[in-house]
Tab-separated table of C-alpha atoms in Angstrom:
chain	number	residue	atom	x	y	z
A	1	UNK	CA	109.968	143.544	100.512
A	2	UNK	CA	109.376	147.244	100.076
A	3	UNK	CA	106.955	148.510	97.433
A	4	UNK	CA	109.650	150.126	95.266
A	5	UNK	CA	111.662	146.878	95.051
A	6	UNK	CA	108.459	144.909	94.354
A	7	UNK	CA	107.522	147.262	91.504
A	8	UNK	CA	111.059	147.294	90.079
A	9	UNK	CA	111.253	143.511	89.960
A	10	UNK	CA	107.705	143.252	88.585
A	11	UNK	CA	108.529	145.622	85.738
A	12	UNK	CA	111.732	143.734	84.957
A	13	UNK	CA	109.838	140.420	84.842
A	14	UNK	CA	107.548	141.782	82.118
A	15	UNK	CA	110.596	142.401	79.915
A	16	UNK	CA	112.382	139.055	80.348
A	17	UNK	CA	111.801	136.137	77.984
A	18	UNK	CA	112.107	132.472	78.986
A	19	UNK	CA	115.640	132.295	77.613
A	20	UNK	CA	116.644	135.163	79.917
A	21	UNK	CA	115.892	133.098	83.001
A	22	UNK	CA	119.300	131.633	83.595
A	23	UNK	CA	121.017	131.614	86.960
A	24	UNK	CA	122.710	134.912	85.994
A	25	UNK	CA	119.360	136.627	86.608
A	26	UNK	CA	119.844	135.742	90.280
A	27	UNK	CA	122.559	138.387	90.439
A	28	UNK	CA	119.809	141.021	90.449
A	29	UNK	CA	116.686	139.157	91.608
A	30	UNK	CA	116.756	136.509	94.332
A	31	UNK	CA	114.737	133.300	94.429
A	32	UNK	CA	113.238	134.535	97.710
A	33	UNK	CA	112.015	137.683	95.955
A	34	UNK	CA	110.509	135.646	93.118
A	35	UNK	CA	108.707	133.428	95.623
A	36	UNK	CA	107.442	136.493	97.501
A	37	UNK	CA	106.075	138.078	94.323
A	38	UNK	CA	104.581	134.749	93.185
A	39	UNK	CA	102.625	134.620	96.435
A	40	UNK	CA	101.356	138.180	95.997
A	41	UNK	CA	97.642	138.627	95.454
A	42	UNK	CA	97.916	142.375	94.777
A	43	UNK	CA	99.290	142.114	91.239
A	44	UNK	CA	98.238	138.782	89.654
A	45	UNK	CA	100.198	139.434	86.453
A	46	UNK	CA	103.417	140.032	88.391
A	47	UNK	CA	102.737	136.887	90.454
A	48	UNK	CA	102.372	134.883	87.252
A	49	UNK	CA	105.590	136.270	85.757
A	50	UNK	CA	107.517	135.581	88.964
A	51	UNK	CA	106.204	131.986	89.090
A	52	UNK	CA	107.066	131.573	85.416
A	53	UNK	CA	110.593	132.798	86.155
A	54	UNK	CA	110.850	130.349	89.064
A	55	UNK	CA	109.740	127.518	86.808
A	56	UNK	CA	112.431	128.278	84.238
A	57	UNK	CA	115.164	128.857	86.808
A	58	UNK	CA	114.491	125.945	89.129
A	59	UNK	CA	113.714	123.271	86.545
A	60	UNK	CA	117.168	123.876	85.090
A	61	UNK	CA	118.866	123.966	88.480
A	62	UNK	CA	117.973	120.908	90.573
A	63	UNK	CA	120.226	122.068	93.410
A	64	UNK	CA	118.281	125.331	93.702
A	65	UNK	CA	114.961	123.503	93.451
A	66	UNK	CA	116.068	121.232	96.276
A	67	UNK	CA	117.253	124.201	98.343
A	68	UNK	CA	113.896	126.002	98.026
A	69	UNK	CA	111.691	122.893	98.143
A	70	UNK	CA	109.908	123.897	101.377
A	71	UNK	CA	109.059	127.365	100.088
A	72	UNK	CA	107.873	125.990	96.730
A	73	UNK	CA	105.621	123.497	98.522
A	74	UNK	CA	104.255	126.294	100.723
A	75	UNK	CA	103.627	128.442	97.646
A	76	UNK	CA	101.786	125.584	95.942
A	77	UNK	CA	99.612	124.778	98.935
A	78	UNK	CA	98.688	128.411	99.601
A	79	UNK	CA	98.181	129.796	96.087
A	80	UNK	CA	94.794	130.184	94.420
A	81	UNK	CA	96.143	131.912	91.324
A	82	UNK	CA	95.732	129.478	88.414
A	83	UNK	CA	98.491	131.163	86.408
A	84	UNK	CA	100.928	130.775	89.288
A	85	UNK	CA	99.805	127.198	89.866
A	86	UNK	CA	100.429	126.321	86.230
A	87	UNK	CA	104.142	127.008	86.709
A	88	UNK	CA	104.471	125.832	90.298
A	89	UNK	CA	102.801	122.470	89.574
A	90	UNK	CA	105.663	121.719	87.181
A	91	UNK	CA	108.105	122.228	90.052
A	92	UNK	CA	105.994	120.028	92.325
A	93	UNK	CA	105.987	117.291	89.683
A	94	UNK	CA	109.771	117.396	89.719
A	95	UNK	CA	109.912	117.357	93.533
A	96	UNK	CA	107.599	114.343	93.748
A	97	UNK	CA	109.132	112.151	91.049
A	98	UNK	CA	110.041	108.768	92.468
A	99	UNK	CA	113.428	108.980	90.798
A	100	UNK	CA	114.087	112.289	92.520
A	101	UNK	CA	116.248	112.213	95.638
A	102	UNK	CA	114.060	114.965	97.077
A	103	UNK	CA	111.018	112.686	97.396
A	104	UNK	CA	112.716	110.925	100.254
A	105	UNK	CA	113.260	114.305	101.872
A	106	UNK	CA	109.586	115.276	101.968
A	107	UNK	CA	108.081	115.142	105.419
A	108	UNK	CA	104.774	113.414	106.064
A	109	UNK	CA	103.277	116.868	106.648
A	110	UNK	CA	104.551	118.111	103.272
A	111	UNK	CA	103.209	115.021	101.493
A	112	UNK	CA	99.844	115.440	103.189
A	113	UNK	CA	99.728	119.122	102.193
A	114	UNK	CA	100.633	118.298	98.586
A	115	UNK	CA	97.986	115.583	98.336
A	116	UNK	CA	95.309	117.746	99.950
A	117	UNK	CA	96.037	120.716	97.679
A	118	UNK	CA	96.175	118.537	94.579
A	119	UNK	CA	92.756	117.039	95.332
A	120	UNK	CA	91.431	120.580	95.911
A	121	UNK	CA	92.796	121.601	92.521
A	122	UNK	CA	91.066	118.663	90.842
A	123	UNK	CA	87.800	119.407	92.653
A	124	UNK	CA	87.734	122.996	91.375
A	125	UNK	CA	85.340	123.297	88.438
A	126	UNK	CA	87.240	126.295	87.060
A	127	UNK	CA	90.637	124.538	87.132
A	128	UNK	CA	92.443	125.107	83.815
A	129	UNK	CA	93.285	122.000	81.787
A	130	UNK	CA	97.064	122.505	82.079
A	131	UNK	CA	96.905	122.663	85.881
A	132	UNK	CA	94.541	119.659	85.968
A	133	UNK	CA	96.954	117.633	83.811
A	134	UNK	CA	99.879	118.587	86.045
A	135	UNK	CA	97.820	117.528	89.079
A	136	UNK	CA	97.458	114.072	87.512
A	137	UNK	CA	101.244	113.787	87.346
A	138	UNK	CA	101.660	114.942	90.945
A	139	UNK	CA	99.216	112.307	92.178
A	140	UNK	CA	100.754	109.652	89.948
A	141	UNK	CA	104.144	110.339	91.519
A	142	UNK	CA	102.691	109.293	94.886
A	143	UNK	CA	101.068	106.046	93.665
A	144	UNK	CA	104.145	103.928	94.408
A	145	UNK	CA	103.956	104.939	98.062
A	146	UNK	CA	100.161	105.045	98.378
A	147	UNK	CA	98.575	102.225	96.377
A	148	UNK	CA	95.018	103.472	97.044
A	149	UNK	CA	95.900	106.621	95.148
A	150	UNK	CA	96.074	104.771	91.822
A	151	UNK	CA	92.372	103.854	92.104
A	152	UNK	CA	91.425	107.417	93.051
A	153	UNK	CA	93.467	108.863	90.199
A	154	UNK	CA	92.018	106.419	87.671
A	155	UNK	CA	88.481	107.330	88.797
A	156	UNK	CA	89.244	111.056	88.624
A	157	UNK	CA	90.709	110.846	85.119
A	158	UNK	CA	87.754	108.828	83.806
A	159	UNK	CA	85.351	111.331	85.393
A	160	UNK	CA	87.209	114.291	83.868
A	161	UNK	CA	87.317	112.667	80.426
A	162	UNK	CA	83.555	112.081	80.519
A	163	UNK	CA	82.969	115.755	81.353
A	164	UNK	CA	85.498	117.446	79.115
A	165	UNK	CA	87.494	115.446	76.601
A	166	UNK	CA	89.863	118.109	75.288
A	167	UNK	CA	92.917	116.896	73.341
A	168	UNK	CA	95.330	117.895	76.123
A	169	UNK	CA	93.258	116.295	78.869
A	170	UNK	CA	92.713	113.152	76.826
A	171	UNK	CA	96.396	112.830	75.928
A	172	UNK	CA	97.724	113.310	79.459
A	173	UNK	CA	94.905	111.318	81.035
A	174	UNK	CA	95.503	108.335	78.737
A	175	UNK	CA	99.247	108.541	79.355
A	176	UNK	CA	98.729	108.392	83.131
A	177	UNK	CA	96.138	105.610	82.839
A	178	UNK	CA	98.659	103.506	80.875
A	179	UNK	CA	101.280	104.075	83.567
A	180	UNK	CA	98.837	103.028	86.293
A	181	UNK	CA	98.113	99.694	84.614
């Protein structure tokens, strides 16, 4: 993507509100462009806004989420921007739900990448609470397939709650622990 197009889209993203992110926005900005900007490390604020736009567009359009699943997984596994990860983890939760038809379409390599990245996220001491909570849900979505994961997730949640018992972490952690039982 050329610099002028990148800057034009970035500026437009600063103006949009969440309610503006309907599929009509795709008439002027493509999903590919939003993914490209989300992966950018040059302008973290633009990356965040692009990921936020992706979240709002793709959560309300399962067909599009399915279509771009590989690119969303790649974005998740390669990003180190916590603001981007906050939005992209919500898409990964949706892609890994056991009720989702897309879970059966994930390759072993994609599953391995998702699990590895999610454990990296949880190991990061500077991981924001919202991303940490979303990581719990991602791992939980794999517990039906990988029974050992339930034990690991339970241990991780208990460890996190001992370190930092914020209301959000406590609420989501307890919710996941109840589901595991």
